[in-house]
Amino acid sequence: MGHSFALSQACEGFQGLVREELNSICLKDIGVAAERYNHRETEPKWQSYWTENHSFEAKEDYSKPKYYVLEMFPYPSGRIHMGHVRNYTMGDVIARFRRACGFNVLHPMGWDAFGMPAENAAIERGIHPKTWTYENIATMRRQLKSMGLAIDWSREFATCDPTYYRHEQAMFIDFIEAGLVERRVSMVNWDPVDQTVLANEQVIDGKGWRSGAVVEKRELAQWFLKITDYAEDLLKALDGLTTWPEKVRLMQKNWIGRSEGMTFTFELEDANGQKLEDGLTVYTTRHDTIFGASFCAVSADHPLSQRLSKTNLALETFRKEVAALGTSEENIERAEKKGCPLGVFARHPFRKDVKLPVYAANFVLMGYGEGALFGCPAHDQRDIDFANKYSLPILPVVAPRGTDAAIFKITTEPYLEKDGDEAVLINSDFLDGMSVPEAKEEIAARFEATGIGKRTVNYRLRDWGVSRQRYWGCPIPVVHCADCGIVPVPKSELPVQLPEDVKFDKPGNPLAHHPTWKHVACPNCNQPATRETDTFDTFIDSSWYFARFTSPHDENPVNAEAAKYWLPVDQYIGGVEHAILHLLYSRFYARAMHKTGHMNADEPFASLFTQGMVIHETFKTASGEWVLPSDAIHKDGAWIHANTGEPLVVGGVEKMSKSKRNVVDPDTIIASYGADTARWFMLSDTPPERDIEWTEAGAEGSWKFTQKIWRIVNEIAEFPNADATMGADGLALRRVTHRSIAAITDDLNNLRFNRSIARIYELSNAMASALQIQNKSTDLIGALHEAANFLIIAMAPMMPHLAEECWSVIGHSTTAVNTSWPQTIGALVNVDEVTIAIQVNGKRRDEILVAKGGDRDILEARVLSMESIKRLIGGKTVKKIIIVPDRIVNIVVAE
RNA sequence: GCGGGCGUGGCGUAAUGGUAGCCGCAACGGACUUAAAAUCCGUUUUUCGAAAGGAAGUGCCGGUUCGAGUCCGGCCGCCCGCACCA
């Protein structure tokens, strides 16, 4: 530990120097084996070679199977971080591996370039969002290129390019025509200081995250995409996404939140028993518990509540109180369950003598079901809390079979049936004795027969509100006209381009403040009208970029031929944090684009892989200030600050973040160790779906390995090339080589990068051992050359620069990138002798080396004649012998 | 609360129900060196034993099986997602 930290400190300022020193020292001692591998020369050299030769530019080529690999494109925040390095390395390995295997690979890159950080930079530092964004893109493009990624840069675009967002606008107009868009008034979180809508995540303790102002609920006309029209399809199609992580599918399933229940209508009457004209329609999944109902509750925003509040001061006050809380679910969660009687009563559908008081309640959501429910306190936690607060009756109507209804009482904890309870209905008239499903069926049949209600399917999923009162986003291409209403901008006039002369000197949307931009003639009647000043949610930009990559320069949003060839994305890779929103929106967008003729597929991503985070150790001072891990040194069993000597507290190993000061800059790492080392580290040891811990020692280890490969290859290159034969001297190495390649191929096909790397280590160890043999025969030299050739191509997806350099050293005039994946020979992959474990009563006692696929009887006889086994069996009876071919012999003896 | 995942050496991890710990890191010993670094060779789950060779061992308890890290049931711990959804 101490050593690695001393080194890491040295590296902070003088990484280059340290490395150069090591190089020169080693050069001196190594003598024969050429120079040390110098990534500073070779990495830029090969990157230029790939660029100049357009090595990774994809063309539609129907003679080859296509493979489209995509990593979630980055937001140009400033600089790439280690998470990017991990993500793009994985994608790159897949791209290069598939390419070597004969696929026509599409591996593009772009920028998710609209969004609030650019506006924040404008507000805080006076930089124009466009300038800020494109400068960041330039920096990050340079950084990504220094990683040596096999990307088709000719397809690059940023979502803030008008050449991209004009198509987004055109498709939105198509969506309007196809009935996929709605303009609707809805409740939003409104920041009165910043004059903008806030997402729920931006409301902290009821206050705006930036302004600190108390957030209000406000009704605002917003654009919605009707994703709920596809709720059922989006849910059902999850079953077909078999190569998505189960976890993500489940998260989407829960998010869509399908529930089967009933809507039905109560008759209402006032306090005097006068029947009201309208009834109260509720949604329930527990219609079986109707006899346990003791109240009804509606949302504060329910039409009935709104209407009655006009003549009910207490109700009006209550509604304001609820509104002040905001729509944040976190706030609702924290709030106590409260209600306000409406002064009206719902008549029980089966018990004419029972009248249920109707409340407005703060826990009822207007957006779900009918915004109204009936409460059955005995079987619902929320309802029982409410009932106890307002002294409402609690009547149990479901109980485990065999319970005496007269004794079964519920007070503060609801009874929820558990598996094995065989719950039945009690206190429920004609339902008594039925199971819950039977009772549900009975009620549904009766309600439907009388027309009081019907079976209904409900979804938790809401329509997607896409309006944002922001400047740095795609303008929504519509015009508001006093006479014609909402008029889409004609496609010929697209793009509706963002004005560049905007000011961020006051709160609110700069587009709305712009003196001229929004004033236009109505496309319909030519009278003065105004543009929509809202822009799109940036999730729209990222919902179809994968399709644009198939034809990034086309005059249409997507070229039909290209899309048909390339889509869907064969392998998509990104963080699990996008498991719901981005991936669900993209799945919806594919369907919407299909409906409007822009795409042929419904599912955008055939396979999904979610990679883990990059984590790093953290340190704090006693006063709680975060300290750079490189400033922490371990001395006499305690951690202290390298400069101040202050004692340090060891924090957790956590996600790299600027605030915890535990970030490692990829630029520094690439400059010091090289891109190949960084890539290798990111793939080693830890399975890709798990969090990987960055350690200096690990990076050092990866770097040493690059040098080891370089040494081995150079040493082999010293021997004149010879063909691999089946000669005895080379056979052992050849077996390792072919078996390793077979395993690596299998692992890479299944994204098991860490395993494939372990196999590469094994192969290199075998090669190093073979090199130790004195007086090498031609057979062995042939085997060594073959091993080197195979190793270079197999490691090329992970360490492409080193692979190219080794490929020339070993004597090729071709390039590794244009070399096919090694073909293994079955006879060398398959073993002919196996070590079989011998168990007695399931315990391993000995082993035996036999020919593979040998005769069972002969094996059995041989095992039984072994001294060690005879001794163990002794005089006991052999009950049976289990033989698993080529694996195990288990002798079961009587005890 | 609901749903899901994970617990294996000092550490990261590996193991189609079939020899637990491949590979790497770290540590220790040795070779080379004036010395250090680098490199190479070796040791490293625990325990008994001089050794040969035993015994135990994959969070805990139980089950299925000839055989369980793996499958089933129940605990404990950690992580993640959703959460007043009627």
Coordinates of C-alpha atoms (C1' of nucleotides) in Angstrom, one line a residue, chain A residues 29 247 250 283-285 329 332-333 335 337 363 365 368 373 382 460 462 685-687 690 754-755 759 761-762 765 835 837 844-845 882 887 890, chain B residues 3-4 7 12-16 18-20 22-27 36-41 54-56 66-67 80-86:
Chain A
D29 CA 19.4 -4.2 -18.2
K247 CA -33.6 -6.4 -13.4
L250 CA -38.7 -5.8 -14.0
Y283 CA -61.4 2.6 -9.1
T284 CA -60.5 -0.4 -7.0
T285 CA -58.6 -3.6 -7.2
E329 CA -44.1 12.4 -4.3
I332 CA -46.7 13.5 -0.2
E333 CA -45.0 10.6 1.3
A335 CA -47.2 14.3 4.9
K337 CA -52.8 11.5 6.0
F363 CA -53.2 10.9 -0.3
L365 CA -53.8 11.1 -6.6
Y368 CA -54.4 7.6 -11.0
L373 CA -61.6 5.5 -4.0
R382 CA -53.4 3.7 4.5
R460 CA -49.2 3.7 -13.2
R462 CA -48.4 8.6 -17.2
D685 CA -10.8 -8.8 -12.7
T686 CA -14.3 -7.4 -12.1
P687 CA -17.3 -8.7 -14.0
R690 CA -20.4 -5.0 -11.2
N754 CA -12.8 -10.4 -17.1
R755 CA -12.8 -14.1 -17.9
R759 CA -7.4 -16.7 -20.3
Y761 CA -2.9 -14.2 -18.9
E762 CA -2.8 -18.0 -18.9
N765 CA 2.2 -17.5 -19.0
T835 CA -8.0 -36.4 -14.9
A837 CA -11.6 -37.4 -9.6
R844 CA -12.7 -36.8 -3.2
R845 CA -10.1 -39.4 -2.3
I882 CA -21.7 -43.5 -10.4
R887 CA -15.4 -36.1 -14.9
N890 CA -18.2 -41.9 -7.1
Chain B
rG3 C1' -40.0 -6.1 -5.6
rG4 C1' -35.0 -7.7 -7.0
rG7 C1' -22.7 -13.0 0.7
rG12 C1' -10.6 -8.2 -6.7
rU13 C1' -12.6 -12.7 -8.3
rA14 C1' -13.3 -18.2 -10.9
rA15 C1' -16.1 -22.7 -10.8
rU16 C1' -22.7 -26.5 -17.5
rG18 C1' -19.4 -33.3 -10.6
rU19 C1' -11.7 -32.4 -8.0
rA20 C1' -13.8 -25.1 -4.5
rC22 C1' -8.5 -20.4 -12.5
rC23 C1' -6.4 -15.4 -13.3
rG24 C1' -4.9 -11.0 -11.0
rC25 C1' -3.4 -7.8 -6.8
rA26 C1' -0.9 -7.8 -2.2
rA27 C1' 2.5 -10.3 1.0
rA36 C1' 17.5 -0.4 -5.5
rA37 C1' 13.9 -0.8 -9.4
rA38 C1' 12.6 -4.0 -13.2
rU39 C1' 12.7 -9.2 -14.4
rC40 C1' 12.7 -14.5 -13.3
rC41 C1' 11.7 -18.9 -9.8
rG54 C1' -5.4 -36.4 7.5
rA55 C1' -9.5 -33.0 9.0
rA56 C1' -12.5 -28.7 8.3
rC66 C1' -24.6 -40.8 -5.1
rG67 C1' -22.7 -35.7 -5.0
rC80 C1' -30.3 -1.6 -5.6
rG81 C1' -35.1 -0.3 -7.6
rC82 C1' -40.2 1.3 -6.6
rA83 C1' -43.2 3.4 -3.0
rC84 C1' -50.0 6.8 -0.1
rC85 C1' -51.2 3.6 -7.4
rA86 C1' -56.7 2.5 -4.4

